[in-house]
Amino acid sequence: MPLYNKEPHVKRTLDSVLNQTVQDFEVLVVDGGSNDKGPAIVKNFANMDPRFRLLQQEGTGVSEARNQGIHASKSELVAFLDADDEWMPNYLETILMLNKNYPLAGLYATSVKTEFTDNILMELDEELRRLVPDEGLLLNYFKVYKKGHSLFGTSSVTIPRRIFSEIGGFQAGFWWGEDVDMWGRIALKYPIAYSSQACSIYYHNVVNSATERRKPVETHPFVKTAKEALKLGEVPHDMIYDLDEYVKYIEMFTAKHNIKAGDKSLAFNLLVRNDIKPAYKKKLLRVILSSSVKRNFPILYKAVIRK
């Protein structure tokens, strides 16, 4: 669990671990220099229960925090839980069942609930829903994700230690998309074992949220990962089309983020490319125009939004 200024949420998060139906666990919280009382809350848990440990981060960024936790952990299964999210009581039980039923999978995950929906799978259309098992293997992760829909989040993912030994840890130096890059690197080589039960809770309204950070990024880390895999012929033939479409989707998604952060250069590069779908270009143009109106004509923008 990476920790950085999450005082209002971290007790709820750690309580959700204590409430698991499976009690054979260790919790490693890696603090990245918090200046609130979050670390003190974690220390209280550690003083009462030796299964909880607080580590001081040696590097910077969420990737290095997770990598440090992985290195310090002892279990053959490594679960991730952000300091403002929560596990349902049956999360670890569900993961262990997936591991038992699908021992060769490279990643185990469950669906997610939020403040706004009981299960994010409710947002899928009928075509995509048919691709997602109630419980089973996702053989082509990219076929679903190229549509822009998520099936799981960081706090509903568990990865076998052997996978990190093979493909490495989270890419350092990225704060945008470092988790998605990891899932994609695994999905290029292994099936994903999945349960449609919503066993973790993702909270939108939290302090110090990375999703609200408005800072342009040069690229999404998985774009480079995928293009290198395609170049080296490491992608199964029946996965190439879906992977290529997924890469274009995350390029567009990153461009939209950058527009909101005040940088339109990536969006303009996509607009002149012949391989980008017209539908994607229309979406980017709408975001560009909306951001320009919001910046230059704020009163008009608010009036339009109210209508």
PDB file of C-alpha atoms in Angstrom:
ATOM      1  CA  MET A   1       0.000   0.000   0.000  1.00  0.00           C
ATOM      2  CA  PRO A   2       1.595   3.298  -1.071  1.00  0.00           C
ATOM      3  CA  LEU A   3       0.833   6.099   1.387  1.00  0.00           C
ATOM      4  CA  TYR A   4       1.065   9.827   0.846  1.00  0.00           C
ATOM      5  CA  ASN A   5      -1.160  12.270   2.738  1.00  0.00           C
ATOM      6  CA  LYS A   6      -4.179   9.995   3.115  1.00  0.00           C
ATOM      7  CA  GLU A   7      -4.996  10.677   6.760  1.00  0.00           C
ATOM      8  CA  PRO A   8      -8.801  10.922   6.271  1.00  0.00           C
ATOM      9  CA  HIS A   9      -9.017   7.519   4.575  1.00  0.00           C
ATOM     10  CA  VAL A  10      -6.245   5.155   5.662  1.00  0.00           C
ATOM     11  CA  LYS A  11      -7.922   3.852   8.838  1.00  0.00           C
ATOM     12  CA  ARG A  12     -10.998   2.805   6.844  1.00  0.00           C
ATOM     13  CA  THR A  13      -8.711   1.084   4.347  1.00  0.00           C
ATOM     14  CA  LEU A  14      -6.752  -0.847   6.984  1.00  0.00           C
ATOM     15  CA  ASP A  15      -9.932  -1.782   8.846  1.00  0.00           C
ATOM     16  CA  SER A  16     -11.170  -3.406   5.636  1.00  0.00           C
ATOM     17  CA  VAL A  17      -8.114  -5.691   5.709  1.00  0.00           C
ATOM     18  CA  LEU A  18      -8.729  -6.615   9.341  1.00  0.00           C
ATOM     19  CA  ASN A  19     -12.302  -7.526   8.434  1.00  0.00           C
ATOM     20  CA  GLN A  20     -11.282 -10.154   5.855  1.00  0.00           C
ATOM     21  CA  THR A  21     -12.730 -13.647   6.143  1.00  0.00           C
ATOM     22  CA  VAL A  22      -9.162 -14.856   5.462  1.00  0.00           C
ATOM     23  CA  GLN A  23      -6.774 -13.733   8.205  1.00  0.00           C
ATOM     24  CA  ASP A  24      -3.472 -15.135   6.920  1.00  0.00           C
ATOM     25  CA  PHE A  25      -1.922 -11.944   5.535  1.00  0.00           C
ATOM     26  CA  GLU A  26       0.772  -9.316   6.029  1.00  0.00           C
ATOM     27  CA  VAL A  27       0.246  -5.618   5.286  1.00  0.00           C
ATOM     28  CA  LEU A  28       3.138  -3.474   4.089  1.00  0.00           C
ATOM     29  CA  VAL A  29       2.454   0.254   3.975  1.00  0.00           C
ATOM     30  CA  VAL A  30       5.135   2.281   2.183  1.00  0.00           C
ATOM     31  CA  ASP A  31       5.069   5.937   3.192  1.00  0.00           C
ATOM     32  CA  GLY A  32       6.384   8.416   0.657  1.00  0.00           C
ATOM     33  CA  GLY A  33       6.987  11.286   3.079  1.00  0.00           C
ATOM     34  CA  SER A  34       3.473  12.147   4.242  1.00  0.00           C
ATOM     35  CA  ASN A  35       3.161  15.390   6.207  1.00  0.00           C
ATOM     36  CA  ASP A  36      -0.158  14.495   7.805  1.00  0.00           C
ATOM     37  CA  LYS A  37      -1.097  11.957  10.507  1.00  0.00           C
ATOM     38  CA  GLY A  38      -1.500   9.035   8.108  1.00  0.00           C
ATOM     39  CA  PRO A  39       1.755   7.316   9.140  1.00  0.00           C
ATOM     40  CA  ALA A  40       0.816   7.644  12.823  1.00  0.00           C
ATOM     41  CA  ILE A  41      -2.481   5.867  12.120  1.00  0.00           C
ATOM     42  CA  VAL A  42      -0.576   3.032  10.438  1.00  0.00           C
ATOM     43  CA  LYS A  43       1.827   2.835  13.395  1.00  0.00           C
ATOM     44  CA  ASN A  44      -1.139   2.374  15.723  1.00  0.00           C
ATOM     45  CA  PHE A  45      -2.199  -0.662  13.695  1.00  0.00           C
ATOM     46  CA  ALA A  46       1.384  -1.993  13.698  1.00  0.00           C
ATOM     47  CA  ASN A  47       1.668  -1.573  17.475  1.00  0.00           C
ATOM     48  CA  MET A  48      -1.480  -3.641  17.979  1.00  0.00           C
ATOM     49  CA  ASP A  49      -0.908  -6.239  15.249  1.00  0.00           C
ATOM     50  CA  PRO A  50       2.507  -7.478  14.004  1.00  0.00           C
ATOM     51  CA  ARG A  51       0.996  -8.309  10.601  1.00  0.00           C
ATOM     52  CA  PHE A  52       1.056  -4.560   9.824  1.00  0.00           C
ATOM     53  CA  ARG A  53       4.366  -2.875   8.950  1.00  0.00           C
ATOM     54  CA  LEU A  54       5.179   0.724   8.029  1.00  0.00           C
ATOM     55  CA  LEU A  55       8.122   1.236   5.680  1.00  0.00           C
ATOM     56  CA  GLN A  56       9.734   4.526   4.707  1.00  0.00           C
ATOM     57  CA  GLN A  57       9.962   4.861   0.962  1.00  0.00           C
ATOM     58  CA  GLU A  58      13.499   4.765  -0.414  1.00  0.00           C
ATOM     59  CA  GLY A  59      12.678   6.219  -3.848  1.00  0.00           C
ATOM     60  CA  THR A  60       9.998   8.543  -5.194  1.00  0.00           C
ATOM     61  CA  GLY A  61       6.680   7.889  -6.855  1.00  0.00           C
ATOM     62  CA  VAL A  62       3.978   5.270  -6.570  1.00  0.00           C
ATOM     63  CA  SER A  63       5.781   2.706  -8.752  1.00  0.00           C
ATOM     64  CA  GLU A  64       8.841   2.658  -6.528  1.00  0.00           C
ATOM     65  CA  ALA A  65       6.624   2.439  -3.429  1.00  0.00           C
ATOM     66  CA  ARG A  66       4.873  -0.635  -4.820  1.00  0.00           C
ATOM     67  CA  ASN A  67       8.156  -2.189  -5.953  1.00  0.00           C
ATOM     68  CA  GLN A  68       9.644  -1.674  -2.482  1.00  0.00           C
ATOM     69  CA  GLY A  69       6.605  -3.340  -0.919  1.00  0.00           C
ATOM     70  CA  ILE A  70       6.838  -6.272  -3.329  1.00  0.00           C
ATOM     71  CA  HIS A  71      10.518  -6.752  -2.494  1.00  0.00           C
ATOM     72  CA  ALA A  72       9.866  -6.646   1.258  1.00  0.00           C
ATOM     73  CA  SER A  73       6.866  -8.982   1.186  1.00  0.00           C
ATOM     74  CA  LYS A  74       7.047 -12.703   1.954  1.00  0.00           C
ATOM     75  CA  SER A  75       3.943 -14.182   0.349  1.00  0.00           C
ATOM     76  CA  GLU A  76       3.736 -15.914  -3.023  1.00  0.00           C
ATOM     77  CA  LEU A  77       0.689 -13.745  -3.811  1.00  0.00           C
ATOM     78  CA  VAL A  78       0.996  -9.947  -3.715  1.00  0.00           C
ATOM     79  CA  ALA A  79      -2.221  -7.920  -3.449  1.00  0.00           C
ATOM     80  CA  PHE A  80      -2.472  -4.171  -3.955  1.00  0.00           C
ATOM     81  CA  LEU A  81      -4.641  -1.766  -2.002  1.00  0.00           C
ATOM     82  CA  ASP A  82      -4.531   2.005  -2.358  1.00  0.00           C
ATOM     83  CA  ALA A  83      -4.708   3.962   0.892  1.00  0.00           C
ATOM     84  CA  ASP A  84      -8.088   5.531   0.036  1.00  0.00           C
ATOM     85  CA  ASP A  85      -9.858   2.390  -1.229  1.00  0.00           C
ATOM     86  CA  GLU A  86     -11.396  -0.555   0.586  1.00  0.00           C
ATOM     87  CA  TRP A  87     -11.750  -4.325   0.347  1.00  0.00           C
ATOM     88  CA  MET A  88     -15.035  -6.116   0.874  1.00  0.00           C
ATOM     89  CA  PRO A  89     -14.708  -8.829   3.571  1.00  0.00           C
ATOM     90  CA  ASN A  90     -14.528 -11.627   0.967  1.00  0.00           C
ATOM     91  CA  TYR A  91     -11.807 -10.118  -1.236  1.00  0.00           C
ATOM     92  CA  LEU A  92      -8.894 -12.324  -0.158  1.00  0.00           C
ATOM     93  CA  GLU A  93     -11.158 -15.381   0.001  1.00  0.00           C
ATOM     94  CA  THR A  94     -12.255 -14.767  -3.601  1.00  0.00           C
ATOM     95  CA  ILE A  95      -8.669 -14.253  -4.786  1.00  0.00           C
ATOM     96  CA  LEU A  96      -7.506 -17.483  -3.147  1.00  0.00           C
ATOM     97  CA  MET A  97     -10.343 -19.365  -4.824  1.00  0.00           C
ATOM     98  CA  LEU A  98      -9.330 -17.936  -8.208  1.00  0.00           C
ATOM     99  CA  ASN A  99      -5.730 -18.933  -7.525  1.00  0.00           C
ATOM    100  CA  LYS A 100      -6.829 -22.472  -6.672  1.00  0.00           C
ATOM    101  CA  ASN A 101      -9.019 -22.814  -9.767  1.00  0.00           C
ATOM    102  CA  TYR A 102      -6.647 -21.089 -12.222  1.00  0.00           C
ATOM    103  CA  PRO A 103      -3.098 -21.630 -10.913  1.00  0.00           C
ATOM    104  CA  LEU A 104      -1.402 -20.678 -14.208  1.00  0.00           C
ATOM    105  CA  ALA A 105      -3.002 -17.226 -14.506  1.00  0.00           C
ATOM    106  CA  GLY A 106      -0.686 -14.229 -14.416  1.00  0.00           C
ATOM    107  CA  LEU A 107      -3.066 -11.930 -12.557  1.00  0.00           C
ATOM    108  CA  TYR A 108      -6.114 -12.378 -10.312  1.00  0.00           C
ATOM    109  CA  ALA A 109      -8.768  -9.685 -10.085  1.00  0.00           C
ATOM    110  CA  THR A 110     -12.335  -8.994  -9.075  1.00  0.00           C
ATOM    111  CA  SER A 111     -14.817  -6.389 -10.170  1.00  0.00           C
ATOM    112  CA  VAL A 112     -15.208  -3.117  -8.288  1.00  0.00           C
ATOM    113  CA  LYS A 113     -17.948  -1.019  -6.753  1.00  0.00           C
ATOM    114  CA  THR A 114     -17.893   2.765  -6.242  1.00  0.00           C
ATOM    115  CA  GLU A 115     -19.953   5.409  -4.462  1.00  0.00           C
ATOM    116  CA  PHE A 116     -22.079   5.555  -7.603  1.00  0.00           C
ATOM    117  CA  THR A 117     -22.544   1.945  -8.712  1.00  0.00           C
ATOM    118  CA  ASP A 118     -22.707  -1.440  -7.019  1.00  0.00           C
ATOM    119  CA  ASN A 119     -20.647  -3.034  -9.787  1.00  0.00           C
ATOM    120  CA  ILE A 120     -18.735  -1.383 -12.635  1.00  0.00           C
ATOM    121  CA  LEU A 121     -19.796  -4.251 -14.908  1.00  0.00           C
ATOM    122  CA  MET A 122     -23.231  -2.625 -15.001  1.00  0.00           C
ATOM    123  CA  GLU A 123     -21.668  -0.023 -17.312  1.00  0.00           C
ATOM    124  CA  LEU A 124     -20.778  -2.607 -19.992  1.00  0.00           C
ATOM    125  CA  ASP A 125     -22.951  -3.024 -23.066  1.00  0.00           C
ATOM    126  CA  GLU A 126     -24.407  -6.443 -23.862  1.00  0.00           C
ATOM    127  CA  GLU A 127     -21.690  -7.302 -26.406  1.00  0.00           C
ATOM    128  CA  LEU A 128     -18.868  -6.702 -23.958  1.00  0.00           C
ATOM    129  CA  ARG A 129     -20.690  -8.362 -21.072  1.00  0.00           C
ATOM    130  CA  ARG A 130     -20.682 -11.613 -23.054  1.00  0.00           C
ATOM    131  CA  LEU A 131     -16.868 -11.495 -23.111  1.00  0.00           C
ATOM    132  CA  VAL A 132     -16.611 -11.323 -19.330  1.00  0.00           C
ATOM    133  CA  PRO A 133     -17.088 -14.537 -17.303  1.00  0.00           C
ATOM    134  CA  ASP A 134     -18.867 -14.605 -13.962  1.00  0.00           C
ATOM    135  CA  GLU A 135     -15.734 -16.453 -12.913  1.00  0.00           C
ATOM    136  CA  GLY A 136     -13.041 -17.614 -15.278  1.00  0.00           C
ATOM    137  CA  LEU A 137     -10.211 -16.617 -17.556  1.00  0.00           C
ATOM    138  CA  LEU A 138      -9.967 -13.466 -19.642  1.00  0.00           C
ATOM    139  CA  LEU A 139      -7.999 -14.808 -22.591  1.00  0.00           C
ATOM    140  CA  ASN A 140      -7.887 -11.474 -24.444  1.00  0.00           C
ATOM    141  CA  TYR A 141      -7.845  -8.561 -22.028  1.00  0.00           C
ATOM    142  CA  PHE A 142      -7.402  -6.078 -24.879  1.00  0.00           C
ATOM    143  CA  LYS A 143     -10.646  -7.045 -26.627  1.00  0.00           C
ATOM    144  CA  VAL A 144     -12.586  -5.573 -23.706  1.00  0.00           C
ATOM    145  CA  TYR A 145     -10.266  -2.737 -22.751  1.00  0.00           C
ATOM    146  CA  LYS A 146      -9.975  -1.318 -26.283  1.00  0.00           C
ATOM    147  CA  LYS A 147     -13.553  -0.096 -25.814  1.00  0.00           C
ATOM    148  CA  GLY A 148     -12.517   2.075 -22.892  1.00  0.00           C
ATOM    149  CA  HIS A 149     -14.137  -0.025 -20.169  1.00  0.00           C
ATOM    150  CA  SER A 150     -12.379  -1.231 -17.026  1.00  0.00           C
ATOM    151  CA  LEU A 151     -13.090  -4.572 -15.392  1.00  0.00           C
ATOM    152  CA  PHE A 152     -10.950  -4.054 -12.288  1.00  0.00           C
ATOM    153  CA  GLY A 153      -8.815  -1.498 -10.484  1.00  0.00           C
ATOM    154  CA  THR A 154      -5.486  -1.518  -8.694  1.00  0.00           C
ATOM    155  CA  SER A 155      -7.156  -2.299  -5.362  1.00  0.00           C
ATOM    156  CA  SER A 156      -8.807  -5.415  -6.772  1.00  0.00           C
ATOM    157  CA  VAL A 157      -5.640  -6.944  -8.254  1.00  0.00           C
ATOM    158  CA  THR A 158      -3.365  -9.678  -6.895  1.00  0.00           C
ATOM    159  CA  ILE A 159      -0.283 -10.929  -8.756  1.00  0.00           C
ATOM    160  CA  PRO A 160       1.851 -14.035  -8.120  1.00  0.00           C
ATOM    161  CA  ARG A 161       5.407 -13.207  -7.063  1.00  0.00           C
ATOM    162  CA  ARG A 162       6.799 -15.377  -9.902  1.00  0.00           C
ATOM    163  CA  ILE A 163       5.345 -12.901 -12.429  1.00  0.00           C
ATOM    164  CA  PHE A 164       7.456 -10.027 -11.101  1.00  0.00           C
ATOM    165  CA  SER A 165      10.541 -12.246 -11.330  1.00  0.00           C
ATOM    166  CA  GLU A 166       9.779 -12.734 -15.020  1.00  0.00           C
ATOM    167  CA  ILE A 167       8.585  -9.339 -16.260  1.00  0.00           C
ATOM    168  CA  GLY A 168       9.916  -6.951 -13.617  1.00  0.00           C
ATOM    169  CA  GLY A 169       8.166  -4.454 -11.379  1.00  0.00           C
ATOM    170  CA  PHE A 170       6.161  -1.316 -12.001  1.00  0.00           C
ATOM    171  CA  GLN A 171       7.886   1.143 -14.331  1.00  0.00           C
ATOM    172  CA  ALA A 172       9.522   3.874 -12.276  1.00  0.00           C
ATOM    173  CA  GLY A 173       9.281   7.498 -13.329  1.00  0.00           C
ATOM    174  CA  PHE A 174       5.592   7.368 -14.250  1.00  0.00           C
ATOM    175  CA  TRP A 175       2.654   8.571 -12.180  1.00  0.00           C
ATOM    176  CA  TRP A 176       0.181   8.172 -15.067  1.00  0.00           C
ATOM    177  CA  GLY A 177      -0.737   4.691 -16.290  1.00  0.00           C
ATOM    178  CA  GLU A 178       1.960   2.762 -14.424  1.00  0.00           C
ATOM    179  CA  ASP A 179      -0.613   0.274 -13.122  1.00  0.00           C
ATOM    180  CA  VAL A 180      -2.297  -0.190 -16.517  1.00  0.00           C
ATOM    181  CA  ASP A 181       1.142  -0.795 -18.030  1.00  0.00           C
ATOM    182  CA  MET A 182       1.706  -3.633 -15.557  1.00  0.00           C
ATOM    183  CA  TRP A 183      -1.677  -5.251 -16.308  1.00  0.00           C
ATOM    184  CA  GLY A 184      -0.979  -4.991 -20.045  1.00  0.00           C
ATOM    185  CA  ARG A 185       2.516  -6.484 -19.769  1.00  0.00           C
ATOM    186  CA  ILE A 186       1.029  -9.459 -17.937  1.00  0.00           C
ATOM    187  CA  ALA A 187      -1.893  -9.800 -20.360  1.00  0.00           C
ATOM    188  CA  LEU A 188       0.534 -10.066 -23.284  1.00  0.00           C
ATOM    189  CA  LYS A 189       1.863 -13.313 -21.790  1.00  0.00           C
ATOM    190  CA  TYR A 190      -0.761 -14.766 -19.469  1.00  0.00           C
ATOM    191  CA  PRO A 191      -4.514 -15.134 -19.107  1.00  0.00           C
ATOM    192  CA  ILE A 192      -6.176 -13.161 -16.324  1.00  0.00           C
ATOM    193  CA  ALA A 193      -8.351 -14.978 -13.786  1.00  0.00           C
ATOM    194  CA  TYR A 194     -11.400 -12.873 -13.001  1.00  0.00           C
ATOM    195  CA  SER A 195     -14.420 -12.794 -10.717  1.00  0.00           C
ATOM    196  CA  SER A 196     -17.358 -10.539 -11.558  1.00  0.00           C
ATOM    197  CA  GLN A 197     -18.088 -10.123  -7.839  1.00  0.00           C
ATOM    198  CA  ALA A 198     -17.379  -6.567  -6.721  1.00  0.00           C
ATOM    199  CA  CYS A 199     -14.921  -7.289  -3.904  1.00  0.00           C
ATOM    200  CA  SER A 200     -13.262  -3.887  -3.611  1.00  0.00           C
ATOM    201  CA  ILE A 201     -14.507  -0.308  -3.379  1.00  0.00           C
ATOM    202  CA  TYR A 202     -12.994   2.544  -5.391  1.00  0.00           C
ATOM    203  CA  TYR A 203     -13.689   5.989  -3.949  1.00  0.00           C
ATOM    204  CA  HIS A 204     -13.759   9.017  -6.255  1.00  0.00           C
ATOM    205  CA  ASN A 205     -14.144  11.737  -3.638  1.00  0.00           C
ATOM    206  CA  VAL A 206     -10.833  11.510  -1.776  1.00  0.00           C
ATOM    207  CA  VAL A 207      -7.988  13.836  -0.848  1.00  0.00           C
ATOM    208  CA  ASN A 208      -4.758  13.971  -2.843  1.00  0.00           C
ATOM    209  CA  SER A 209      -6.174  11.945  -5.736  1.00  0.00           C
ATOM    210  CA  ALA A 210      -3.817  11.206  -8.643  1.00  0.00           C
ATOM    211  CA  THR A 211      -6.790  11.170 -11.032  1.00  0.00           C
ATOM    212  CA  GLU A 212      -7.373  14.855 -10.277  1.00  0.00           C
ATOM    213  CA  ARG A 213      -3.768  15.818 -10.936  1.00  0.00           C
ATOM    214  CA  ARG A 214      -3.533  18.283 -13.821  1.00  0.00           C
ATOM    215  CA  LYS A 215      -0.037  17.799 -15.181  1.00  0.00           C
ATOM    216  CA  PRO A 216       0.758  16.915 -18.819  1.00  0.00           C
ATOM    217  CA  VAL A 217       2.495  13.614 -19.494  1.00  0.00           C
ATOM    218  CA  GLU A 218       4.741  12.841 -22.442  1.00  0.00           C
ATOM    219  CA  THR A 219       3.203   9.469 -23.126  1.00  0.00           C
ATOM    220  CA  HIS A 220       1.404   6.523 -21.547  1.00  0.00           C
ATOM    221  CA  PRO A 221       3.957   3.881 -20.494  1.00  0.00           C
ATOM    222  CA  PHE A 222       2.045   1.017 -22.109  1.00  0.00           C
ATOM    223  CA  VAL A 223       2.206   2.648 -25.559  1.00  0.00           C
ATOM    224  CA  LYS A 224       5.959   2.007 -25.664  1.00  0.00           C
ATOM    225  CA  THR A 225       5.546  -1.446 -24.085  1.00  0.00           C
ATOM    226  CA  ALA A 226       2.990  -2.526 -26.692  1.00  0.00           C
ATOM    227  CA  LYS A 227       4.844  -1.108 -29.696  1.00  0.00           C
ATOM    228  CA  GLU A 228       8.042  -2.874 -28.656  1.00  0.00           C
ATOM    229  CA  ALA A 229       6.176  -6.174 -28.222  1.00  0.00           C
ATOM    230  CA  LEU A 230       4.611  -5.810 -31.683  1.00  0.00           C
ATOM    231  CA  LYS A 231       7.960  -4.943 -33.249  1.00  0.00           C
ATOM    232  CA  LEU A 232       9.635  -7.981 -31.686  1.00  0.00           C
ATOM    233  CA  GLY A 233       6.815 -10.326 -32.749  1.00  0.00           C
ATOM    234  CA  GLU A 234       5.931 -11.173 -29.151  1.00  0.00           C
ATOM    235  CA  VAL A 235       2.166 -10.687 -29.547  1.00  0.00           C
ATOM    236  CA  PRO A 236      -0.045 -13.706 -30.393  1.00  0.00           C
ATOM    237  CA  HIS A 237      -1.547 -13.336 -33.860  1.00  0.00           C
ATOM    238  CA  ASP A 238      -5.157 -13.373 -32.635  1.00  0.00           C
ATOM    239  CA  MET A 239      -4.373 -10.525 -30.204  1.00  0.00           C
ATOM    240  CA  ILE A 240      -2.621  -8.089 -32.575  1.00  0.00           C
ATOM    241  CA  TYR A 241      -5.690  -6.214 -33.841  1.00  0.00           C
ATOM    242  CA  ASP A 242      -7.208  -5.743 -30.384  1.00  0.00           C
ATOM    243  CA  LEU A 243      -3.865  -4.645 -28.927  1.00  0.00           C
ATOM    244  CA  ASP A 244      -3.364  -2.094 -31.706  1.00  0.00           C
ATOM    245  CA  GLU A 245      -6.862  -0.687 -31.120  1.00  0.00           C
ATOM    246  CA  TYR A 246      -6.245  -0.559 -27.380  1.00  0.00           C
ATOM    247  CA  VAL A 247      -3.024   1.398 -27.877  1.00  0.00           C
ATOM    248  CA  LYS A 248      -4.904   3.972 -29.963  1.00  0.00           C
ATOM    249  CA  TYR A 249      -7.539   4.249 -27.241  1.00  0.00           C
ATOM    250  CA  ILE A 250      -4.993   4.938 -24.487  1.00  0.00           C
ATOM    251  CA  GLU A 251      -3.196   7.453 -26.731  1.00  0.00           C
ATOM    252  CA  MET A 252      -6.497   9.308 -27.087  1.00  0.00           C
ATOM    253  CA  PHE A 253      -7.232   8.999 -23.372  1.00  0.00           C
ATOM    254  CA  THR A 254      -3.798  10.442 -22.555  1.00  0.00           C
ATOM    255  CA  ALA A 255      -4.310  13.273 -25.053  1.00  0.00           C
ATOM    256  CA  LYS A 256      -7.619  14.165 -23.357  1.00  0.00           C
ATOM    257  CA  HIS A 257      -5.844  14.299 -20.001  1.00  0.00           C
ATOM    258  CA  ASN A 258      -3.173  16.576 -21.446  1.00  0.00           C
ATOM    259  CA  ILE A 259      -5.757  18.929 -22.961  1.00  0.00           C
ATOM    260  CA  LYS A 260      -7.299  19.406 -19.524  1.00  0.00           C
ATOM    261  CA  ALA A 261      -3.781  20.068 -18.207  1.00  0.00           C
ATOM    262  CA  GLY A 262      -3.258  22.776 -20.832  1.00  0.00           C
ATOM    263  CA  ASP A 263      -1.180  20.854 -23.396  1.00  0.00           C
ATOM    264  CA  LYS A 264      -2.792  20.105 -26.793  1.00  0.00           C
ATOM    265  CA  SER A 265       0.316  18.878 -28.627  1.00  0.00           C
ATOM    266  CA  LEU A 266      -0.406  15.141 -28.295  1.00  0.00           C
ATOM    267  CA  ALA A 267      -4.013  15.709 -29.390  1.00  0.00           C
ATOM    268  CA  PHE A 268      -2.913  17.616 -32.487  1.00  0.00           C
ATOM    269  CA  ASN A 269      -0.484  14.827 -33.358  1.00  0.00           C
ATOM    270  CA  LEU A 270      -3.317  12.281 -33.184  1.00  0.00           C
ATOM    271  CA  LEU A 271      -5.638  14.464 -35.265  1.00  0.00           C
ATOM    272  CA  VAL A 272      -3.312  14.358 -38.274  1.00  0.00           C
ATOM    273  CA  ARG A 273      -2.656  10.609 -38.109  1.00  0.00           C
ATOM    274  CA  ASN A 274      -4.453   8.483 -40.708  1.00  0.00           C
ATOM    275  CA  ASP A 275      -4.730   5.454 -38.418  1.00  0.00           C
ATOM    276  CA  ILE A 276      -6.835   7.197 -35.768  1.00  0.00           C
ATOM    277  CA  LYS A 277     -10.574   6.576 -35.999  1.00  0.00           C
ATOM    278  CA  PRO A 278     -12.770   9.548 -36.979  1.00  0.00           C
ATOM    279  CA  ALA A 279     -14.832   8.920 -33.821  1.00  0.00           C
ATOM    280  CA  TYR A 280     -11.713   9.427 -31.678  1.00  0.00           C
ATOM    281  CA  LYS A 281     -10.820  12.595 -33.582  1.00  0.00           C
ATOM    282  CA  LYS A 282     -14.310  13.996 -33.015  1.00  0.00           C
ATOM    283  CA  LYS A 283     -14.006  13.330 -29.281  1.00  0.00           C
ATOM    284  CA  LEU A 284     -10.634  15.081 -29.140  1.00  0.00           C
ATOM    285  CA  LEU A 285     -11.976  18.082 -31.070  1.00  0.00           C
ATOM    286  CA  ARG A 286     -14.882  18.366 -28.648  1.00  0.00           C
ATOM    287  CA  VAL A 287     -12.500  18.323 -25.669  1.00  0.00           C
ATOM    288  CA  ILE A 288     -10.217  20.908 -27.323  1.00  0.00           C
ATOM    289  CA  LEU A 289     -13.133  23.230 -28.110  1.00  0.00           C
ATOM    290  CA  SER A 290     -14.640  22.762 -24.655  1.00  0.00           C
ATOM    291  CA  SER A 291     -11.355  23.556 -22.916  1.00  0.00           C
ATOM    292  CA  SER A 292     -10.851  26.648 -25.085  1.00  0.00           C
ATOM    293  CA  VAL A 293     -14.333  27.973 -24.340  1.00  0.00           C
ATOM    294  CA  LYS A 294     -13.914  27.233 -20.634  1.00  0.00           C
ATOM    295  CA  ARG A 295     -10.608  29.119 -20.531  1.00  0.00           C
ATOM    296  CA  ASN A 296     -11.494  32.086 -22.751  1.00  0.00           C
ATOM    297  CA  PHE A 297     -15.219  32.471 -22.092  1.00  0.00           C
ATOM    298  CA  PRO A 298     -15.838  31.137 -18.576  1.00  0.00           C
ATOM    299  CA  ILE A 299     -19.260  32.781 -18.159  1.00  0.00           C
ATOM    300  CA  LEU A 300     -20.499  31.350 -21.457  1.00  0.00           C
ATOM    301  CA  TYR A 301     -19.085  27.933 -20.541  1.00  0.00           C
ATOM    302  CA  LYS A 302     -20.916  27.874 -17.203  1.00  0.00           C
ATOM    303  CA  ALA A 303     -24.149  28.931 -18.889  1.00  0.00           C
ATOM    304  CA  VAL A 304     -23.868  26.108 -21.445  1.00  0.00           C
ATOM    305  CA  ILE A 305     -23.042  23.552 -18.746  1.00  0.00           C
ATOM    306  CA  ARG A 306     -26.103  24.619 -16.719  1.00  0.00           C
ATOM    307  CA  LYS A 307     -28.312  24.091 -19.770  1.00  0.00           C
TER     308      LYS A 307
END
